[in-house]
XYZ file of C-alpha atoms in Angstrom:
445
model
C -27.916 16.042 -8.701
C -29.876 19.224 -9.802
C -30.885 20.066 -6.676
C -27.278 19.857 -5.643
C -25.848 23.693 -4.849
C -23.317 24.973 -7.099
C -19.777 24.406 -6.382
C -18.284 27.337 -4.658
C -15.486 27.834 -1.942
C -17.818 27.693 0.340
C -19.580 24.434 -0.705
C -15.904 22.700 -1.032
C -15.265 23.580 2.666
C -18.634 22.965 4.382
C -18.654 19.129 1.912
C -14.666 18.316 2.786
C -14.947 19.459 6.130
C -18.128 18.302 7.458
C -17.455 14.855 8.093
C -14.840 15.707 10.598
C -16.848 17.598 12.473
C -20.425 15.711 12.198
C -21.230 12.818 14.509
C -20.413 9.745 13.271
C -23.142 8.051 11.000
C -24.416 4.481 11.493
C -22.645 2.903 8.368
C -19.467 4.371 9.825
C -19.849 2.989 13.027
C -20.703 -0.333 11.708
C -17.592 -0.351 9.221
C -15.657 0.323 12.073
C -16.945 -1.834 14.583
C -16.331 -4.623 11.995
C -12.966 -3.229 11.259
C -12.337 -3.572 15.037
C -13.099 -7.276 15.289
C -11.201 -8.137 12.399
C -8.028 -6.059 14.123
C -8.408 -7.738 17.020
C -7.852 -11.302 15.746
C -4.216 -9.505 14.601
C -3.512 -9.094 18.345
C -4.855 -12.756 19.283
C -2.478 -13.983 16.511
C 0.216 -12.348 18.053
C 0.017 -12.948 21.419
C -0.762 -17.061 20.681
C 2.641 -16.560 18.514
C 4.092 -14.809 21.332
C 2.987 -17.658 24.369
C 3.721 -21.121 21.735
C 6.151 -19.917 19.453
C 6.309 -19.374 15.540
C 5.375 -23.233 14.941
C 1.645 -21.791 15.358
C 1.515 -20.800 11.448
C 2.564 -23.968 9.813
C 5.964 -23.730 8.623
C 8.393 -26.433 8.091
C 12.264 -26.697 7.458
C 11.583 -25.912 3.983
C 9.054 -23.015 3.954
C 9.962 -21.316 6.492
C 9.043 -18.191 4.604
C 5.396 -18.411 4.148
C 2.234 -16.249 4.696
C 4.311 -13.709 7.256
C 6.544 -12.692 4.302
C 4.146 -13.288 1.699
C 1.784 -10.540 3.476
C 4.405 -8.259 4.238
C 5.578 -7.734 0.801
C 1.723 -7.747 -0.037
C 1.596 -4.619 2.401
C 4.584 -3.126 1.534
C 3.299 -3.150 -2.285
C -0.093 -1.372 -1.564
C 2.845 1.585 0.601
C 4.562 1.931 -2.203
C 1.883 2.635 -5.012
C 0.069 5.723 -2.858
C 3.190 7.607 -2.431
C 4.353 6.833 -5.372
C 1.554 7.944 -7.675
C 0.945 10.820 -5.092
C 4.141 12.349 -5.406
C 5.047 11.914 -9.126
C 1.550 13.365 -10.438
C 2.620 16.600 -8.405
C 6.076 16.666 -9.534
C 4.339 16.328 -13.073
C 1.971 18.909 -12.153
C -1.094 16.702 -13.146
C -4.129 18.751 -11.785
C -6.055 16.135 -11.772
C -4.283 14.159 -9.341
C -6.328 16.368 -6.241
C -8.946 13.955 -6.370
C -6.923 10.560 -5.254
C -3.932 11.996 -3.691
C -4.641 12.301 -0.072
C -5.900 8.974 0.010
C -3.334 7.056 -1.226
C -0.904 8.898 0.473
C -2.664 7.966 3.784
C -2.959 4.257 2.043
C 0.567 4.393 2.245
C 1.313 4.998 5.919
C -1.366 2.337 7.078
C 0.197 0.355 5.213
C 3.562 0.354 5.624
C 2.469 0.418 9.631
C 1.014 -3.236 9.190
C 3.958 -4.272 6.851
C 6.596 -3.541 9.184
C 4.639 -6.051 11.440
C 5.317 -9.111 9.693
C 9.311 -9.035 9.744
C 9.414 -8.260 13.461
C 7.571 -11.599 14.030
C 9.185 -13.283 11.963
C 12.493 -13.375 13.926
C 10.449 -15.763 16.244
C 11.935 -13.256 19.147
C 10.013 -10.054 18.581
C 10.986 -9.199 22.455
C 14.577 -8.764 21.212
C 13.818 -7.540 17.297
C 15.646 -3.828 18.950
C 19.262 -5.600 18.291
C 18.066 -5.223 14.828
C 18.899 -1.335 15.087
C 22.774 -0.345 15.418
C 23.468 1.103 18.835
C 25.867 0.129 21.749
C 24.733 -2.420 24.286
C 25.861 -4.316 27.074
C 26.279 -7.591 25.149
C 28.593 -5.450 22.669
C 26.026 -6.982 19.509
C 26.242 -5.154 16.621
C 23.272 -5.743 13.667
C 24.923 -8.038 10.802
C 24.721 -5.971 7.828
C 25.235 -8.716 5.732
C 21.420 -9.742 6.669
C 19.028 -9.033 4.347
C 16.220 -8.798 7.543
C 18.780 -5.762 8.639
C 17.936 -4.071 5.421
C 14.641 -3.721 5.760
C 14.949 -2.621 8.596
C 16.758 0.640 7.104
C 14.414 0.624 4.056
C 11.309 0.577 5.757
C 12.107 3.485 8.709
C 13.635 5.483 5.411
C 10.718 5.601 3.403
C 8.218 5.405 6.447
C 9.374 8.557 7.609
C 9.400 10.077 4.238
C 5.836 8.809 3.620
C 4.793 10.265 6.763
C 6.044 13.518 6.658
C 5.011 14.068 3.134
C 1.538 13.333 3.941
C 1.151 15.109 6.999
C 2.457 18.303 5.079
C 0.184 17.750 3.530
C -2.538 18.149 5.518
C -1.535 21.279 7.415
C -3.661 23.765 6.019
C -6.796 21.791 5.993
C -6.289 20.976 9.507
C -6.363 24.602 9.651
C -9.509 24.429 8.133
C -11.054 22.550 10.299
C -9.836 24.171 13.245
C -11.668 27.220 12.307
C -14.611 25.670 11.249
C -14.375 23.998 14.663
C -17.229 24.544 17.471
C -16.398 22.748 20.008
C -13.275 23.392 22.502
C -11.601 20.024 22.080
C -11.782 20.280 18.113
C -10.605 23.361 18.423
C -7.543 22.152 20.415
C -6.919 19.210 18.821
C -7.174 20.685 15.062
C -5.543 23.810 16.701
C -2.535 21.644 17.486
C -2.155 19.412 14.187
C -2.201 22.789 12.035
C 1.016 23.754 13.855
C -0.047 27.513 13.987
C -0.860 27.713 10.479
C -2.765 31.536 8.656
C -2.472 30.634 5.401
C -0.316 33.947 4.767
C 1.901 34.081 1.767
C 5.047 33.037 4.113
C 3.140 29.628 5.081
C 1.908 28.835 1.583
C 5.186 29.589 0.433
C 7.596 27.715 2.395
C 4.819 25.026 2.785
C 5.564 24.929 -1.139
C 9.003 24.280 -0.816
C 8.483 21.522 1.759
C 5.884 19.707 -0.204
C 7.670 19.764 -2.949
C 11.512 18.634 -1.593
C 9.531 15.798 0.072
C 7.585 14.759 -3.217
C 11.476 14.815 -5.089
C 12.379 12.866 -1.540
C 9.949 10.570 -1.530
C 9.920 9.442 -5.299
C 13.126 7.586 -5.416
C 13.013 5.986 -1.934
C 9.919 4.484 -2.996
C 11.806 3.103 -5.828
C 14.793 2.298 -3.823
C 12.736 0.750 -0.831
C 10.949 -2.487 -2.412
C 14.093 -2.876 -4.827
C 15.408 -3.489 -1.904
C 12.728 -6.103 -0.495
C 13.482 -7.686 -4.208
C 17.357 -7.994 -3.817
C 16.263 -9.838 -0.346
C 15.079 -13.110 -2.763
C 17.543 -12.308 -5.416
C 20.524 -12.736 -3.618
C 19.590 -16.440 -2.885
C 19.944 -19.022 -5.182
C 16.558 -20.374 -4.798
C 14.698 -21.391 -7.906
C 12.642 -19.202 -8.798
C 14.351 -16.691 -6.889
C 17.912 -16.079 -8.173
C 16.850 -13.162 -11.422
C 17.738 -9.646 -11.986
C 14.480 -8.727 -12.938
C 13.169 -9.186 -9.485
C 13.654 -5.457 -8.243
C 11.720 -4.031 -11.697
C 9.232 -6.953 -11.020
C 8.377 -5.983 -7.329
C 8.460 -2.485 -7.889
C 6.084 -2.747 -10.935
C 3.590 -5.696 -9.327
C 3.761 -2.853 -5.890
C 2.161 -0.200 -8.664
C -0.316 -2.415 -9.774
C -1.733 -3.720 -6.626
C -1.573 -0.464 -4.735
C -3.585 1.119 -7.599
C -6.324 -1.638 -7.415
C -6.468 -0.960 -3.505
C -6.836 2.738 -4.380
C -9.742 1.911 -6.327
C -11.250 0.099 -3.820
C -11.045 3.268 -1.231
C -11.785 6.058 -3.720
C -15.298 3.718 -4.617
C -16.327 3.357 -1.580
C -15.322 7.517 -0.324
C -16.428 8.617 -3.099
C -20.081 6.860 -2.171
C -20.372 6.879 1.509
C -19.095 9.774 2.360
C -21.331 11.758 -1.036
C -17.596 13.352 -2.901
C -18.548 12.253 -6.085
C -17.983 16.230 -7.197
C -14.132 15.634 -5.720
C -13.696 12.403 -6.733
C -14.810 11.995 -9.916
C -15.509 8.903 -12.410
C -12.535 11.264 -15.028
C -10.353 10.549 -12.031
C -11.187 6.970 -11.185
C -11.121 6.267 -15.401
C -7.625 7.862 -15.199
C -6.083 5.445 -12.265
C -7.700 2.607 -14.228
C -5.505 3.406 -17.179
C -2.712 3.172 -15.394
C -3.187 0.072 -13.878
C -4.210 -1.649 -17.330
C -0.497 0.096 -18.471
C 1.588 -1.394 -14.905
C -0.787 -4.738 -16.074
C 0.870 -5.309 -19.459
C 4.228 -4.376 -17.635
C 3.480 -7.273 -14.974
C 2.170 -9.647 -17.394
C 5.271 -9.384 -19.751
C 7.309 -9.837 -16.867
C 5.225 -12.865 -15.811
C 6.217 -14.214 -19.220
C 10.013 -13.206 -19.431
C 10.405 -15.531 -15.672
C 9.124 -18.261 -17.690
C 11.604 -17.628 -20.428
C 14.666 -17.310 -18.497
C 14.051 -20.340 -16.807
C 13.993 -21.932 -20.087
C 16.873 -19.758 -21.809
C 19.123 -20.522 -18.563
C 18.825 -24.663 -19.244
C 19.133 -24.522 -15.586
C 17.336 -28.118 -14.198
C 16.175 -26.613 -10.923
C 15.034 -23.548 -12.556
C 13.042 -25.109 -15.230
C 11.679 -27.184 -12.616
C 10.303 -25.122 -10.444
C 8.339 -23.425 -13.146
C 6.842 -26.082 -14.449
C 5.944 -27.322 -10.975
C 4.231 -23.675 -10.155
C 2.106 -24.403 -13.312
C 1.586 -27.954 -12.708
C 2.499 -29.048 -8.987
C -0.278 -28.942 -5.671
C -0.294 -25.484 -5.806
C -0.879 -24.879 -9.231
C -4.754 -23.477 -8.856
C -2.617 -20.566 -7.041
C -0.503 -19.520 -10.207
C -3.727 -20.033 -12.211
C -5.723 -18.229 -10.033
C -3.122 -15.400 -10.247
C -3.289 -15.135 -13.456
C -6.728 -14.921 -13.890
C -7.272 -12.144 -11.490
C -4.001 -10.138 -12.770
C -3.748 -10.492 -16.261
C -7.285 -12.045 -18.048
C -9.782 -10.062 -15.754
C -7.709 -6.596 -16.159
C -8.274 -7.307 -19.720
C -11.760 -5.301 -19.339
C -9.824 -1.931 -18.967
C -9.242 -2.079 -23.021
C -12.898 -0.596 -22.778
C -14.058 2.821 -21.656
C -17.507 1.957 -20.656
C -16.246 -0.731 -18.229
C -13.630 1.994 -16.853
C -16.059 4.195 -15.988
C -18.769 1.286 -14.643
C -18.053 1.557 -10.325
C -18.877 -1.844 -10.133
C -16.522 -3.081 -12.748
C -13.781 -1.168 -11.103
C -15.043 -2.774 -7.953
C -14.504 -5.502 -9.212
C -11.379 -5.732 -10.530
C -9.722 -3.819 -7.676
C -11.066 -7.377 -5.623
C -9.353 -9.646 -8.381
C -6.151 -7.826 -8.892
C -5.632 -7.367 -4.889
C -6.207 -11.050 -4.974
C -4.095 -12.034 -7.139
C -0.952 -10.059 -6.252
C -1.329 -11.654 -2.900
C -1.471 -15.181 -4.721
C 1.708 -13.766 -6.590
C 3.813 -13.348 -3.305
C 2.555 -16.976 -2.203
C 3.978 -18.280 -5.765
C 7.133 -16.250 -5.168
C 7.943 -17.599 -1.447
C 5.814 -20.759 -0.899
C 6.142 -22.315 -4.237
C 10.064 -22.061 -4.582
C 10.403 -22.765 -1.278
C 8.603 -26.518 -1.543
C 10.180 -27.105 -5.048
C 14.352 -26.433 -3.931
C 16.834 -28.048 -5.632
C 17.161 -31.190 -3.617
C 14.248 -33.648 -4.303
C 14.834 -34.773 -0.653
C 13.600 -31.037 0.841
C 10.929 -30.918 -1.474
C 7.893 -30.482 0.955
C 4.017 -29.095 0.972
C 3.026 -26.192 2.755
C -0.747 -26.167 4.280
C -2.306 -22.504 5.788
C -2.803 -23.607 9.684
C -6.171 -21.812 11.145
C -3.695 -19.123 12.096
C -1.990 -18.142 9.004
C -6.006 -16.910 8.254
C -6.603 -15.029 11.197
C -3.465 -13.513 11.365
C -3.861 -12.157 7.410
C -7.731 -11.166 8.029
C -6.554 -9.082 11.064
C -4.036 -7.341 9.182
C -6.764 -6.348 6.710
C -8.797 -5.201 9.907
C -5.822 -2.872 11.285
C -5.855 -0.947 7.786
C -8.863 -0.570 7.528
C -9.419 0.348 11.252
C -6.936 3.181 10.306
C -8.279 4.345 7.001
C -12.142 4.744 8.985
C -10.334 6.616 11.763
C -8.398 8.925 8.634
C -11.917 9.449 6.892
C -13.462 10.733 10.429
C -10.582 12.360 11.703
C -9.079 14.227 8.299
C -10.380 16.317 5.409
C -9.909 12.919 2.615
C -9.409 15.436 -0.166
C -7.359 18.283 -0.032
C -9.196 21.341 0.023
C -6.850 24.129 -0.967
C -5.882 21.991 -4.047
C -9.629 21.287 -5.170
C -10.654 24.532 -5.187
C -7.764 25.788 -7.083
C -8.603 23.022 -9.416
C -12.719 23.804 -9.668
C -13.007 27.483 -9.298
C -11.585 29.752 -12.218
C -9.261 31.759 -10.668
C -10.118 36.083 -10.961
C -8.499 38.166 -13.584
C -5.495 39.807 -11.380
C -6.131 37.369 -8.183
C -3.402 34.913 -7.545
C -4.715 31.638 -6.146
C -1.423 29.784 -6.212
């Protein structure tokens, strides 16, 4: 590290902006290569589901919610934690937040683009999932807005287009950056076009200001609003297990705390492959740690509170069903939850395995795990417990339900390679006002 040169303004640009402009290296290529295999099982899974119908991924007249839904609120949890932290850590005016930003905000949008997947299939007639949007047709069929599918619908194009304004905003002046750093005529184009005409006078930092900031304000409660909503889709059933008031708190915090873990995972491996570890420091990946172990209590205690208000309700079904999730066939799912969510986040209480990369590591894995063992509890368990002992059924992963969730992890992180080539991953205006000590009498913003 001694040999490394100081940080200046120039050292910032030429570290940020390199990568975009260098030829790919060979770990890249490999990542993405593998990324690109796994993606492409998503489209075989699709196009089998497509050709022999929705029967392919093992559901039955009892679960008929099952891995599709389960991953999509998986998804939509790791969209709603990037924003989310993103936006309220600059509305808070948290300096520090310059490291991690740009990357969970771009978490967010590949996210939310592989979410929005899983309830379009899940019709079982994707070819006809546009009556789902409210416009005049021929057949005079209006959306029924009574659906809970039609809501998401609305959520998720709300806060998508939210998410993905505020992050490309974002990005305007660095893609500025770039383009002038630029050598070669396509770069020059392309980067020319994304910056959108962009100096960096006063005028454009100003109003560029105002527009981060209304979209951060924007942004904040949708985020909020958005997986309540996915929430009040179970709670409005009267499914055991389902039917509690707590759900929209529940998803929103359990979205936090998974989305954070996935951060983790992203800023590790940036931080080390692509050689930011004066961006994206070990204060900053600490920091996110400490607010996961805080979102952790908040989803364990809610963990324990379902359990109590199944008891406190003296409710048969209800009791029932969570004694079955603790008990029943899947049972070494719940367990397995809560070892990865509550006992192994238990290590955060300590600040030398906080600021150990491979005990981060390795709870991101657990706790990314384990929330997507949480959404199998929520839909596949009290789904195959109901209230009638005649429905009560067991559901069994068919060889598709596992290529169909490994491609979705292929997709994102197909995306998130292509973000890291493509885009500055930290935002360079904001780091250097953060690292170099602004001039007596110089304004730096």
């Amino acid at each position: 590290m001694s040999d490394r040169p100081a940080i200046t303004a120039e050292t910032i640009t030429n570290d940020i902006v390199g990568p975009c402009l260098r030829p790919p290296t060979i770990v890249w290529l490999g990542a993405f290569g593998a990324a690109q295999m796994m993606a492409g099982l998503m489209f075989l899974a699709v196009l089998m589901y497509c050709i022999e119908g929705y029967g392919i991924f093992g559901p039955d007249n009892a679960v008929n919610w099952a891995n599709d839904i389960a991953s999509y609120v998986f998804w939509i949890g790791i969209a709603v934690a990037g924003t989310l932290v993103s936006s309220i850590l600059f509305l808070f005016r948290q300096r520090w937040r310059t490291g991690i930003n740009r990357a969970t905000e771009a978490m967010t949008v590949f996210a939310i683009n592989i979410a929005g997947i899983y309830p379009l299939i899940h019709t079982g007639r994707p070819w006809v999932d546009y009556w789902l949007i409210p416009h005049p047709n021929t057949l005079s069929l209006w959306p029924q807005f009574k659906s809970p599918i039609v809501w998401d619908v609305f959520a998720i194009t709300g806060y998508a287009t939210a998410s993905v304004i505020f992050f490309y905003v974002g990005l305007i002046p660095d893609f500025a950056t770039v383009r002038d750093r630029a050598t070669r005529p396509w770069q020059k184009l392309l980067y020319g076009m994304l910056a959108m005409g962009w100096r960096g006078t006063a005028s454009n930092w100003r109003h560029y200001e105002r527009a981060y900031t209304q979209f951060a304000w924007i942004a904040t409660p949708l985020v909020i609003g958005m997986h309540s909503t996915i929430a009040t889709l179970l709670a409005v059933s009267h499914v055991p297990g389902w039917h509690a008031t707590i759900f929209p708190p529940y998803f929103v915090s359990g979205a936090i705390f998974g989305g954070l873990a996935m951060a983790l995972l992203l800023l590790v491996s940036m931080r080390s492959l692509m050689k930011l570890d004066r961006y994206i420091t070990i204060d900053h990946l600490e920091r996110l740690a400490k607010i996961m172990l805080g979102v952790g209590c908040i989803v364990t205690y809610v963990y324990l509170v379902e359990f109590f208000s199944a008891w406190y309700s003296e409710s048969t079904p209800e009791r029932d069903q969570f004694i079955y999730r603790v008990t029943g066939a899947h049972a070494w799912a719940f367990w397995l939850m809560i070892v990865c969510n509550v006992a192994v986040l238990q290590l955060f209480w300590f600040k030398a395995m906080r600021r150990n990369l491979a005990v981060l590591v390795l709870v991101g894995i657990c706790v990314n795990i384990g929330m997507w063992f949480e959404r199998f509890n929520i839909i596949v368990q009290s789904l195959e417990h109901e209230h009638l002992p005649a429905n009560w059924t067991y559901y069994a992963f068919t060889s598709w339900d596992y290529i169909i969730l490994a491609g979705s992890f292929g997709i994102f992180l197909t995306q998130f390679l292509l973000f890291c080539k493509v885009a500055p991953v930290v935002s360079i205006a904001e780091v250097k006002a953060h690292l170099l000590k602004p001039q007596k009498g110089v304004d730096h913003g």
